[in-house]
PDB file of C-alpha atoms and ligand atoms in Angstrom:
ATOM      1  CA  MET A   1    -158.796-105.505  93.263  1.00 75.00           C
ATOM      2  CA  SER A   2    -158.142-109.341  94.476  1.00 84.00           C
ATOM      3  CA  ASP A   3    -157.118-111.749  91.550  1.00 85.00           C
ATOM      4  CA  ALA A   4    -160.550-113.087  91.500  1.00 88.00           C
ATOM      5  CA  ASP A   5    -162.309-109.904  90.848  1.00 86.00           C
ATOM      6  CA  ILE A   6    -159.396-109.153  87.818  1.00 86.00           C
ATOM      7  CA  LYS A   7    -160.258-112.598  86.378  1.00 90.00           C
ATOM      8  CA  GLN A   8    -164.207-112.084  86.540  1.00 91.00           C
ATOM      9  CA  ILE A   9    -163.664-108.557  84.835  1.00 90.00           C
ATOM     10  CA  VAL A  10    -161.490-110.079  82.199  1.00 90.00           C
ATOM     11  CA  LYS A  11    -164.096-112.922  81.575  1.00 93.00           C
ATOM     12  CA  ASP A  12    -166.672-110.284  81.453  1.00 92.00           C
ATOM     13  CA  LYS A  13    -164.858-107.997  78.887  1.00 91.00           C
ATOM     14  CA  TYR A  14    -164.053-111.201  76.457  1.00 93.00           C
ATOM     15  CA  GLY A  15    -167.554-112.671  76.620  1.00 95.00           C
ATOM     16  CA  LYS A  16    -168.994-109.430  75.360  1.00 92.00           C
ATOM     17  CA  ALA A  17    -166.147-109.364  72.765  1.00 91.00           C
ATOM     18  CA  ALA A  18    -166.934-112.888  71.605  1.00 94.00           C
ATOM     19  CA  LEU A  19    -170.848-112.322  71.323  1.00 93.00           C
ATOM     20  CA  LYS A  20    -170.206-109.157  69.267  1.00 90.00           C
ATOM     21  CA  VAL A  21    -168.650-111.331  66.931  1.00 89.00           C
ATOM     22  CA  VAL A  22    -171.178-113.868  66.922  1.00 88.00           C
ATOM     23  CA  GLU A  23    -174.002-111.061  66.468  1.00 88.00           C
ATOM     24  CA  GLY A  24    -172.315-109.827  63.268  1.00 80.00           C
ATOM     25  CA  SER A  25    -170.673-106.634  64.407  1.00 58.00           C
ATOM     26  CA  ALA A  26    -167.269-107.128  63.543  1.00 47.00           C
ATOM     27  CA  SER A  27    -165.491-105.341  66.023  1.00 43.00           C
ATOM     28  CA  TYR A  28    -165.543-104.944  69.721  1.00 39.00           C
ATOM     29  CA  CYS A  29    -164.229-101.859  70.188  1.00 37.00           C
ATOM     30  CA  GLY A  30    -166.094 -99.781  67.778  1.00 40.00           C
ATOM     31  CA  SER A  31    -166.742 -99.406  64.231  1.00 41.00           C
ATOM     32  CA  ALA A  32    -164.944-101.249  61.563  1.00 46.00           C
ATOM     33  CA  SER A  33    -162.983 -98.020  60.843  1.00 47.00           C
ATOM     34  CA  GLU A  34    -161.950 -97.538  64.278  1.00 48.00           C
ATOM     35  CA  ARG A  35    -161.069-100.915  64.716  1.00 49.00           C
ATOM     36  CA  GLU A  36    -158.678-100.700  61.655  1.00 55.00           C
ATOM     37  CA  ALA A  37    -157.454 -97.572  63.044  1.00 61.00           C
ATOM     38  CA  ASP A  38    -156.515 -99.198  66.812  1.00 73.00           C
ATOM     39  CA  PRO A  39    -153.161 -98.715  66.844  1.00 75.00           C
ATOM     40  CA  ILE A  40    -152.794-102.055  69.091  1.00 78.00           C
ATOM     41  CA  THR A  41    -155.047-104.977  67.538  1.00 82.00           C
ATOM     42  CA  SER A  42    -155.003-103.670  63.567  1.00 80.00           C
ATOM     43  CA  ARG A  43    -153.220-104.788  60.825  1.00 80.00           C
ATOM     44  CA  LEU A  44    -151.277-107.837  62.821  1.00 88.00           C
ATOM     45  CA  TYR A  45    -151.821-110.282  60.027  1.00 90.00           C
ATOM     46  CA  THR A  46    -150.719-110.348  56.381  1.00 87.00           C
ATOM     47  CA  GLU A  47    -153.669-110.778  53.884  1.00 88.00           C
ATOM     48  CA  SER A  48    -152.681-114.602  53.120  1.00 88.00           C
ATOM     49  CA  GLN A  49    -152.784-115.306  56.997  1.00 90.00           C
ATOM     50  CA  THR A  50    -156.511-113.880  57.255  1.00 90.00           C
ATOM     51  CA  ALA A  51    -157.335-115.392  54.087  1.00 89.00           C
ATOM     52  CA  CYS A  52    -156.958-118.957  55.483  1.00 87.00           C
ATOM     53  CA  VAL A  53    -159.019-118.489  58.689  1.00 93.00           C
ATOM     54  CA  PRO A  54    -162.889-118.094  58.945  1.00 92.00           C
ATOM     55  CA  ALA A  55    -163.710-114.199  59.133  1.00 90.00           C
ATOM     56  CA  GLU A  56    -164.950-114.399  62.408  1.00 90.00           C
ATOM     57  CA  ALA A  57    -161.737-115.596  63.739  1.00 92.00           C
ATOM     58  CA  ALA A  58    -159.922-112.802  62.080  1.00 91.00           C
ATOM     59  CA  ALA A  59    -162.746-110.357  63.455  1.00 89.00           C
ATOM     60  CA  ALA A  60    -162.336-111.783  66.796  1.00 88.00           C
ATOM     61  CA  SER A  61    -158.657-111.129  66.960  1.00 90.00           C
ATOM     62  CA  LEU A  62    -157.780-109.216  70.067  1.00 90.00           C
ATOM     63  CA  GLY A  63    -153.974-109.713  70.041  1.00 91.00           C
ATOM     64  CA  CYS A  64    -151.063-107.299  69.695  1.00 91.00           C
ATOM     65  CA  GLY A  65    -148.607-109.269  67.959  1.00 93.00           C
ATOM     66  CA  ASN A  66    -148.477-112.171  65.566  1.00 93.00           C
ATOM     67  CA  PRO A  67    -146.767-115.092  67.121  1.00 95.00           C
ATOM     68  CA  THR A  68    -147.037-117.998  64.779  1.00 94.00           C
ATOM     69  CA  ALA A  69    -145.458-115.745  62.324  1.00 89.00           C
ATOM     70  CA  LEU A  70    -142.278-115.531  64.499  1.00 89.00           C
ATOM     71  CA  ALA A  71    -142.276-118.745  66.212  1.00 92.00           C
ATOM     72  CA  GLU A  72    -140.601-121.025  63.625  1.00 93.00           C
ATOM     73  CA  LEU A  73    -143.471-123.833  63.808  1.00 97.00           C
ATOM     74  CA  GLN A  74    -142.328-127.070  62.698  1.00 97.00           C
ATOM     75  CA  ALA A  75    -144.542-129.975  60.933  1.00 98.00           C
ATOM     76  CA  GLY A  76    -145.204-132.445  63.592  1.00 98.00           C
ATOM     77  CA  GLU A  77    -144.944-129.924  66.745  1.00 98.00           C
ATOM     78  CA  THR A  78    -147.710-129.799  69.461  1.00 98.00           C
ATOM     79  CA  VAL A  79    -148.354-125.996  69.883  1.00 98.00           C
ATOM     80  CA  LEU A  80    -150.395-124.505  73.033  1.00 98.00           C
ATOM     81  CA  ASP A  81    -151.992-121.266  72.686  1.00 98.00           C
ATOM     82  CA  LEU A  82    -152.372-119.489  76.248  1.00 98.00           C
ATOM     83  CA  GLY A  83    -155.423-117.468  76.055  1.00 98.00           C
ATOM     84  CA  SER A  84    -156.669-118.554  72.587  1.00 98.00           C
ATOM     85  CA  GLY A  85    -159.646-116.314  72.098  1.00 97.00           C
ATOM     86  CA  GLY A  86    -161.656-116.729  68.643  1.00 96.00           C
ATOM     87  CA  GLY A  87    -158.720-119.026  67.656  1.00 97.00           C
ATOM     88  CA  ILE A  88    -157.167-117.269  65.035  1.00 96.00           C
ATOM     89  CA  ASP A  89    -153.370-118.049  66.381  1.00 97.00           C
ATOM     90  CA  VAL A  90    -154.485-121.784  66.996  1.00 98.00           C
ATOM     91  CA  LEU A  91    -155.920-122.470  63.376  1.00 97.00           C
ATOM     92  CA  LEU A  92    -152.603-120.653  61.836  1.00 97.00           C
ATOM     93  CA  SER A  93    -150.604-122.714  64.081  1.00 97.00           C
ATOM     94  CA  ALA A  94    -152.474-125.866  62.876  1.00 97.00           C
ATOM     95  CA  ARG A  95    -151.546-125.198  59.403  1.00 95.00           C
ATOM     96  CA  ARG A  96    -148.069-124.613  60.324  1.00 96.00           C
ATOM     97  CA  VAL A  97    -147.489-128.141  62.136  1.00 98.00           C
ATOM     98  CA  GLY A  98    -149.531-129.858  59.732  1.00 97.00           C
ATOM     99  CA  PRO A  99    -151.734-133.272  60.296  1.00 96.00           C
ATOM    100  CA  THR A 100    -148.774-134.778  62.326  1.00 98.00           C
ATOM    101  CA  GLY A 101    -149.027-131.934  64.776  1.00 98.00           C
ATOM    102  CA  LYS A 102    -151.548-130.592  67.035  1.00 98.00           C
ATOM    103  CA  ALA A 103    -152.580-127.046  68.271  1.00 98.00           C
ATOM    104  CA  TYR A 104    -153.952-126.613  71.575  1.00 98.00           C
ATOM    105  CA  GLY A 105    -156.057-123.437  72.335  1.00 98.00           C
ATOM    106  CA  LEU A 106    -156.769-122.704  76.145  1.00 98.00           C
ATOM    107  CA  ASP A 107    -159.393-120.188  77.539  1.00 98.00           C
ATOM    108  CA  MET A 108    -161.367-119.395  80.535  1.00 97.00           C
ATOM    109  CA  THR A 109    -163.947-117.815  78.793  1.00 97.00           C
ATOM    110  CA  ASP A 110    -167.188-119.707  77.558  1.00 97.00           C
ATOM    111  CA  GLU A 111    -168.328-117.571  75.152  1.00 97.00           C
ATOM    112  CA  MET A 112    -164.809-117.229  73.178  1.00 97.00           C
ATOM    113  CA  LEU A 113    -164.290-121.134  73.524  1.00 98.00           C
ATOM    114  CA  ALA A 114    -167.660-121.381  71.982  1.00 97.00           C
ATOM    115  CA  LEU A 115    -166.515-119.185  69.031  1.00 96.00           C
ATOM    116  CA  ALA A 116    -163.338-120.880  68.792  1.00 97.00           C
ATOM    117  CA  ARG A 117    -164.674-124.102  68.437  1.00 98.00           C
ATOM    118  CA  ASP A 118    -167.257-122.744  65.799  1.00 96.00           C
ATOM    119  CA  ASN A 119    -164.378-121.240  63.765  1.00 96.00           C
ATOM    120  CA  GLN A 120    -162.438-124.577  63.836  1.00 97.00           C
ATOM    121  CA  GLY A 121    -165.376-126.449  62.466  1.00 96.00           C
ATOM    122  CA  LYS A 122    -165.759-123.621  59.558  1.00 95.00           C
ATOM    123  CA  ALA A 123    -161.949-124.079  59.121  1.00 95.00           C
ATOM    124  CA  GLY A 124    -162.333-127.804  58.746  1.00 95.00           C
ATOM    125  CA  VAL A 125    -159.151-128.724  60.569  1.00 95.00           C
ATOM    126  CA  ASP A 126    -159.113-131.821  62.834  1.00 95.00           C
ATOM    127  CA  ASN A 127    -155.801-131.028  64.403  1.00 98.00           C
ATOM    128  CA  VAL A 128    -156.921-128.606  66.904  1.00 98.00           C
ATOM    129  CA  GLU A 129    -158.419-128.741  70.322  1.00 98.00           C
ATOM    130  CA  PHE A 130    -159.842-126.087  72.358  1.00 98.00           C
ATOM    131  CA  LEU A 131    -159.544-126.560  76.257  1.00 98.00           C
ATOM    132  CA  LYS A 132    -161.259-124.731  79.123  1.00 98.00           C
ATOM    133  CA  GLY A 133    -159.230-123.534  81.960  1.00 98.00           C
ATOM    134  CA  GLU A 134    -156.658-120.888  83.170  1.00 98.00           C
ATOM    135  CA  ILE A 135    -153.294-120.077  82.340  1.00 98.00           C
ATOM    136  CA  GLU A 136    -152.301-120.532  85.696  1.00 97.00           C
ATOM    137  CA  GLN A 137    -153.474-123.870  85.709  1.00 98.00           C
ATOM    138  CA  ILE A 138    -152.476-125.488  82.305  1.00 98.00           C
ATOM    139  CA  PRO A 139    -155.017-128.544  82.198  1.00 98.00           C
ATOM    140  CA  LEU A 140    -152.012-130.412  80.053  1.00 98.00           C
ATOM    141  CA  PRO A 141    -149.454-132.935  81.752  1.00 98.00           C
ATOM    142  CA  GLU A 142    -145.766-131.977  82.065  1.00 98.00           C
ATOM    143  CA  ALA A 143    -143.467-131.862  79.119  1.00 98.00           C
ATOM    144  CA  SER A 144    -146.344-132.148  76.505  1.00 98.00           C
ATOM    145  CA  VAL A 145    -145.721-129.233  74.276  1.00 98.00           C
ATOM    146  CA  ASP A 146    -143.148-128.192  71.656  1.00 98.00           C
ATOM    147  CA  VAL A 147    -144.116-124.560  71.622  1.00 98.00           C
ATOM    148  CA  VAL A 148    -145.787-122.142  73.963  1.00 98.00           C
ATOM    149  CA  ILE A 149    -147.388-119.272  72.192  1.00 98.00           C
ATOM    150  CA  SER A 150    -149.906-116.516  73.328  1.00 98.00           C
ATOM    151  CA  ASN A 151    -151.093-113.229  71.914  1.00 97.00           C
ATOM    152  CA  CYS A 152    -151.563-110.151  74.298  1.00 94.00           C
ATOM    153  CA  VAL A 153    -152.953-112.369  77.275  1.00 96.00           C
ATOM    154  CA  ILE A 154    -150.264-112.993  79.984  1.00 96.00           C
ATOM    155  CA  ASN A 155    -150.532-109.083  80.721  1.00 93.00           C
ATOM    156  CA  LEU A 156    -154.189-109.905  82.029  1.00 92.00           C
ATOM    157  CA  SER A 157    -152.940-112.308  84.398  1.00 94.00           C
ATOM    158  CA  ALA A 158    -152.855-111.075  88.315  1.00 91.00           C
ATOM    159  CA  ASP A 159    -150.002-114.092  88.516  1.00 95.00           C
ATOM    160  CA  LYS A 160    -147.590-114.002  86.007  1.00 96.00           C
ATOM    161  CA  ASP A 161    -145.061-116.157  88.057  1.00 98.00           C
ATOM    162  CA  ARG A 162    -147.452-118.701  88.048  1.00 98.00           C
ATOM    163  CA  VAL A 163    -148.236-118.466  84.238  1.00 98.00           C
ATOM    164  CA  LEU A 164    -144.676-118.656  83.378  1.00 98.00           C
ATOM    165  CA  ALA A 165    -144.098-121.724  85.744  1.00 98.00           C
ATOM    166  CA  GLU A 166    -146.762-123.692  84.077  1.00 98.00           C
ATOM    167  CA  ALA A 167    -145.621-122.645  80.696  1.00 98.00           C
ATOM    168  CA  PHE A 168    -142.379-124.193  81.833  1.00 98.00           C
ATOM    169  CA  ARG A 169    -143.899-127.378  83.152  1.00 98.00           C
ATOM    170  CA  VAL A 170    -145.762-128.382  80.040  1.00 98.00           C
ATOM    171  CA  LEU A 171    -142.904-127.770  77.739  1.00 98.00           C
ATOM    172  CA  LYS A 172    -140.671-130.715  76.737  1.00 98.00           C
ATOM    173  CA  PRO A 173    -137.125-130.252  77.334  1.00 98.00           C
ATOM    174  CA  GLY A 174    -135.856-127.802  74.483  1.00 98.00           C
ATOM    175  CA  GLY A 175    -139.413-126.417  73.934  1.00 98.00           C
ATOM    176  CA  ARG A 176    -139.939-123.095  73.093  1.00 98.00           C
ATOM    177  CA  PHE A 177    -141.732-120.296  74.769  1.00 98.00           C
ATOM    178  CA  ALA A 178    -142.707-117.615  71.359  1.00 98.00           C
ATOM    179  CA  VAL A 179    -145.432-114.968  73.171  1.00 97.00           C
ATOM    180  CA  SER A 180    -146.361-111.674  71.759  1.00 96.00           C
ATOM    181  CA  ASP A 181    -147.494-109.277  75.025  1.00 95.00           C
ATOM    182  CA  VAL A 182    -147.095-105.857  76.119  1.00 92.00           C
ATOM    183  CA  VAL A 183    -144.101-104.514  77.864  1.00 93.00           C
ATOM    184  CA  VAL A 184    -143.107-101.344  79.482  1.00 90.00           C
ATOM    185  CA  ARG A 185    -139.556-100.013  79.004  1.00 88.00           C
ATOM    186  CA  GLY A 186    -138.270 -97.694  81.558  1.00 83.00           C
ATOM    187  CA  GLU A 187    -139.805 -95.440  84.632  1.00 83.00           C
ATOM    188  CA  VAL A 188    -143.531 -94.335  84.002  1.00 83.00           C
ATOM    189  CA  PRO A 189    -145.029 -92.341  86.764  1.00 79.00           C
ATOM    190  CA  SER A 190    -147.868 -94.868  88.476  1.00 80.00           C
ATOM    191  CA  ALA A 191    -151.054 -92.730  87.971  1.00 74.00           C
ATOM    192  CA  ILE A 192    -150.144 -92.444  84.120  1.00 78.00           C
ATOM    193  CA  ARG A 193    -148.897 -95.889  83.984  1.00 78.00           C
ATOM    194  CA  THR A 194    -152.454 -96.974  85.409  1.00 80.00           C
ATOM    195  CA  SER A 195    -154.169 -95.173  82.506  1.00 79.00           C
ATOM    196  CA  VAL A 196    -152.038 -96.223  79.638  1.00 77.00           C
ATOM    197  CA  GLU A 197    -152.408 -99.721  80.812  1.00 80.00           C
ATOM    198  CA  LEU A 198    -156.141 -99.482  80.641  1.00 77.00           C
ATOM    199  CA  TRP A 199    -155.704 -97.931  77.459  1.00 76.00           C
ATOM    200  CA  ILE A 200    -153.938-100.726  76.105  1.00 73.00           C
ATOM    201  CA  GLY A 201    -156.434-103.016  78.212  1.00 77.00           C
ATOM    202  CA  CYS A 202    -153.736-104.506  80.629  1.00 70.00           C
ATOM    203  CA  VAL A 203    -156.098-104.970  83.490  1.00 64.00           C
ATOM    204  CA  ALA A 204    -153.658-106.550  85.715  1.00 68.00           C
ATOM    205  CA  GLY A 205    -150.550-104.459  84.618  1.00 82.00           C
ATOM    206  CA  ALA A 206    -147.804-104.935  82.018  1.00 88.00           C
ATOM    207  CA  LEU A 207    -144.312-105.959  82.909  1.00 92.00           C
ATOM    208  CA  ALA A 208    -141.168-104.064  82.847  1.00 92.00           C
ATOM    209  CA  GLU A 209    -138.963-105.686  80.059  1.00 95.00           C
ATOM    210  CA  GLN A 210    -136.423-106.623  82.873  1.00 96.00           C
ATOM    211  CA  GLU A 211    -139.327-107.790  84.985  1.00 96.00           C
ATOM    212  CA  TYR A 212    -139.896-110.300  82.429  1.00 97.00           C
ATOM    213  CA  ARG A 213    -136.724-111.635  81.655  1.00 98.00           C
ATOM    214  CA  ASP A 214    -136.225-112.112  85.322  1.00 98.00           C
ATOM    215  CA  LYS A 215    -139.588-113.893  86.028  1.00 98.00           C
ATOM    216  CA  LEU A 216    -138.874-116.122  82.788  1.00 98.00           C
ATOM    217  CA  ALA A 217    -135.272-116.742  84.421  1.00 98.00           C
ATOM    218  CA  THR A 218    -136.866-117.457  87.932  1.00 98.00           C
ATOM    219  CA  ALA A 219    -139.088-120.111  86.153  1.00 98.00           C
ATOM    220  CA  GLY A 220    -136.104-121.653  84.569  1.00 98.00           C
ATOM    221  CA  PHE A 221    -136.170-120.513  80.778  1.00 98.00           C
ATOM    222  CA  GLU A 222    -132.770-119.709  79.149  1.00 98.00           C
ATOM    223  CA  GLY A 223    -132.021-118.012  75.789  1.00 98.00           C
ATOM    224  CA  ILE A 224    -134.520-114.969  76.762  1.00 98.00           C
ATOM    225  CA  ASP A 225    -134.885-112.366  74.258  1.00 97.00           C
ATOM    226  CA  VAL A 226    -137.494-109.468  74.193  1.00 97.00           C
ATOM    227  CA  GLU A 227    -137.929-107.925  70.471  1.00 95.00           C
ATOM    228  CA  PRO A 228    -139.950-104.865  70.220  1.00 94.00           C
ATOM    229  CA  THR A 229    -142.630-105.205  67.493  1.00 93.00           C
ATOM    230  CA  ARG A 230    -144.552-101.930  68.001  1.00 89.00           C
ATOM    231  CA  ILE A 231    -144.042 -98.945  69.765  1.00 89.00           C
ATOM    232  CA  TYR A 232    -146.828 -96.629  70.950  1.00 86.00           C
ATOM    233  CA  CYS A 233    -147.006 -93.064  71.326  1.00 82.00           C
ATOM    234  CA  MET A 234    -149.738 -91.125  73.478  1.00 79.00           C
ATOM    235  CA  GLU A 235    -150.877 -89.326  70.697  1.00 80.00           C
ATOM    236  CA  ASP A 236    -152.413 -92.694  69.665  1.00 78.00           C
ATOM    237  CA  ALA A 237    -154.319 -92.699  73.192  1.00 79.00           C
ATOM    238  CA  ARG A 238    -155.534 -89.090  73.049  1.00 81.00           C
ATOM    239  CA  GLU A 239    -159.139 -89.368  73.222  1.00 77.00           C
ATOM    240  CA  PHE A 240    -159.064 -92.090  76.100  1.00 77.00           C
ATOM    241  CA  LEU A 241    -156.656 -90.079  78.084  1.00 79.00           C
ATOM    242  CA  ALA A 242    -158.710 -87.196  77.916  1.00 82.00           C
ATOM    243  CA  ARG A 243    -161.825 -88.962  79.355  1.00 78.00           C
ATOM    244  CA  ALA A 244    -159.382 -89.704  82.355  1.00 78.00           C
ATOM    245  CA  GLY A 245    -158.445 -86.107  82.718  1.00 82.00           C
ATOM    246  CA  ILE A 246    -155.031 -86.503  81.130  1.00 82.00           C
ATOM    247  CA  ASP A 247    -153.517 -84.576  78.321  1.00 84.00           C
ATOM    248  CA  ALA A 248    -151.823 -86.680  75.880  1.00 82.00           C
ATOM    249  CA  ALA A 249    -149.460 -83.866  74.823  1.00 84.00           C
ATOM    250  CA  THR A 250    -148.335 -83.203  78.191  1.00 85.00           C
ATOM    251  CA  ILE A 251    -147.301 -86.563  79.089  1.00 82.00           C
ATOM    252  CA  ALA A 252    -146.148 -87.823  76.202  1.00 82.00           C
ATOM    253  CA  PRO A 253    -142.644 -86.780  77.098  1.00 82.00           C
ATOM    254  CA  GLN A 254    -142.631 -89.187  79.951  1.00 81.00           C
ATOM    255  CA  VAL A 255    -144.381 -91.692  78.053  1.00 82.00           C
ATOM    256  CA  ASP A 256    -143.897 -91.913  74.575  1.00 85.00           C
ATOM    257  CA  GLY A 257    -141.956 -94.976  73.221  1.00 85.00           C
ATOM    258  CA  LYS A 258    -142.342 -96.587  76.870  1.00 85.00           C
ATOM    259  CA  PHE A 259    -145.135 -98.749  76.089  1.00 88.00           C
ATOM    260  CA  MET A 260    -144.400-101.523  73.555  1.00 90.00           C
ATOM    261  CA  SER A 261    -146.030-104.620  72.059  1.00 92.00           C
ATOM    262  CA  ALA A 262    -142.767-107.193  71.883  1.00 95.00           C
ATOM    263  CA  PHE A 263    -142.100-110.880  70.957  1.00 96.00           C
ATOM    264  CA  ILE A 264    -140.792-112.424  73.842  1.00 97.00           C
ATOM    265  CA  ARG A 265    -138.819-115.657  73.246  1.00 97.00           C
ATOM    266  CA  ALA A 266    -137.275-118.203  75.726  1.00 98.00           C
ATOM    267  CA  ARG A 267    -136.078-121.973  75.842  1.00 98.00           C
ATOM    268  CA  LYS A 268    -136.573-124.891  78.390  1.00 98.00           C
ATOM    269  CA  PRO A 269    -133.140-125.917  79.005  1.00 98.00           C
ATOM    270  CA  ARG A 270    -132.862-129.477  77.383  1.00 95.00           C
ATOM    271  CA  ALA A 271    -132.202-132.518  79.843  1.00 76.00           C
ATOM    272  CA  ARG A 272    -128.823-132.852  81.022  1.00 65.00           C
TER     273      ARG A 272
HETATM  274  C1  SAM B 301    -156.723-109.911  74.694  1.00 80.05           C
HETATM  275  S1  SAM B 301    -157.708-111.377  74.205  1.00 80.05           S
HETATM  276  C2  SAM B 301    -156.622-112.170  72.955  1.00 80.05           C
HETATM  277  C3  SAM B 301    -157.060-113.535  72.504  1.00 80.05           C
HETATM  278  C4  SAM B 301    -156.173-114.093  71.145  1.00 80.05           C
HETATM  279  N1  SAM B 301    -155.032-114.413  71.921  1.00 80.05           N
HETATM  280  C5  SAM B 301    -156.242-113.170  70.179  1.00 80.05           C
HETATM  281  O1  SAM B 301    -154.882-113.141  70.040  1.00 80.05           O
HETATM  282  O2  SAM B 301    -157.182-112.625  69.567  1.00 80.05           O
HETATM  283  C6  SAM B 301    -157.457-112.378  75.743  1.00 80.05           C
HETATM  284  C7  SAM B 301    -158.010-113.893  75.602  1.00 80.05           C
HETATM  285  O3  SAM B 301    -157.376-114.388  76.819  1.00 80.05           O
HETATM  286  C8  SAM B 301    -158.526-115.008  77.602  1.00 80.05           C
HETATM  287  N2  SAM B 301    -157.738-114.974  79.161  1.00 80.05           N
HETATM  288  C9  SAM B 301    -157.569-113.890  79.844  1.00 80.05           C
HETATM  289  N3  SAM B 301    -156.874-114.481  80.803  1.00 80.05           N
HETATM  290  C10 SAM B 301    -156.965-115.405  80.745  1.00 80.05           C
HETATM  291  C11 SAM B 301    -156.752-116.728  81.900  1.00 80.05           C
HETATM  292  N4  SAM B 301    -156.256-116.186  83.186  1.00 80.05           N
HETATM  293  N5  SAM B 301    -156.755-118.090  81.765  1.00 80.05           N
HETATM  294  C12 SAM B 301    -157.266-118.326  80.730  1.00 80.05           C
HETATM  295  N6  SAM B 301    -157.745-117.415  79.497  1.00 80.05           N
HETATM  296  C13 SAM B 301    -157.511-116.227  79.637  1.00 80.05           C
HETATM  297  C14 SAM B 301    -159.787-114.179  77.261  1.00 80.05           C
HETATM  298  O4  SAM B 301    -160.705-115.151  77.912  1.00 80.05           O
HETATM  299  C15 SAM B 301    -159.650-113.881  76.194  1.00 80.05           C
HETATM  300  O5  SAM B 301    -159.998-114.651  75.005  1.00 80.05           O
END
C-alpha cells in the first residue's frame, strides 16, 4: 500500500467518524455501551476534564491516552496537537496555557476540522486555532512551539521519521515532545501483528519501543522516555480476531502484554 493510499484510508475513516458525531450517534465504533467497553479509547479522561469541554468534543475522542494530563503545560506556553481530531486535547491545553498561551490543532481531515472548530465555538475559547495540514509537513515556522502533543496519531503515519523531524523543527530549543501512542514491546509474529494492529486502528503500523526511541534520537531529541499507560491482552480483541480467523486464546501467549498505549516524552536540546 502506498503512503498516499494509507493517507486516503485514514482520511475516509476519520471523516466518517466526525460525521457520526455531528449526526448525533455519539460513537463511531458502535453503541454507547460498546464504546464504554472499548479497551483503547474508553475512560481516558477524568470527569472534571470532560465536564469542561463540549459533549461533542468528548464524544469524538479517539485517542489512546491523555497527553495533557501528563505534559505539565504551563501558563503562557504554545502547544501544538498533531492530529487533533474533534479537538478535545486542544481545548484542554487551551485551559492549561491560559489567555497568554495558545493551543494549535493540526488535522488533515476536513470533517474533523469542521467539528473541532464547532467545538471551539461551543467552548468559547479564543486562544485556539485549528490548522489544516499534514503532520509530515507542519504549517508552522521553526522554533515556534513549546510543547508538541499528540494522541494516537503518529502510528497512523507512513512516514514517522518525517513526523518526528517536523516536531523537532517546530519546537523551540528546550521544547517538549509529550505524546500518547500505541507501541509494541518485543517480538510478535508478523501475520498476527497485522491483525492486532488493525484491531487497535494502527493502519500504518505501530513502532516497537526501541524503534521509537531510536527515531526520536535520530531526529535530535534527548531525554527520551516511554511510559506504559495501558497494556492490552488478546481477550479484549476476541471478536475482532475471530472475524480474521484468529483464535484470541491461541495467540495470547505470543501477544498478551506486547501492545500498549504509552506516554512518550522527549526534549529538544537547548541551544548551546
Ligand atoms: C485516532 S484519531 C485521534 C484524534 C484525536 N487526537 C483524539 O485524541 O481524539 C486520528 C486523527 O488524526 C488525523 N490524522 C491522521 N493522520 C494524519 C496526518 N498524516 N496528518 C494530519 N492529520 C492526521 C485524523 O484525521 C484524525 O482526526
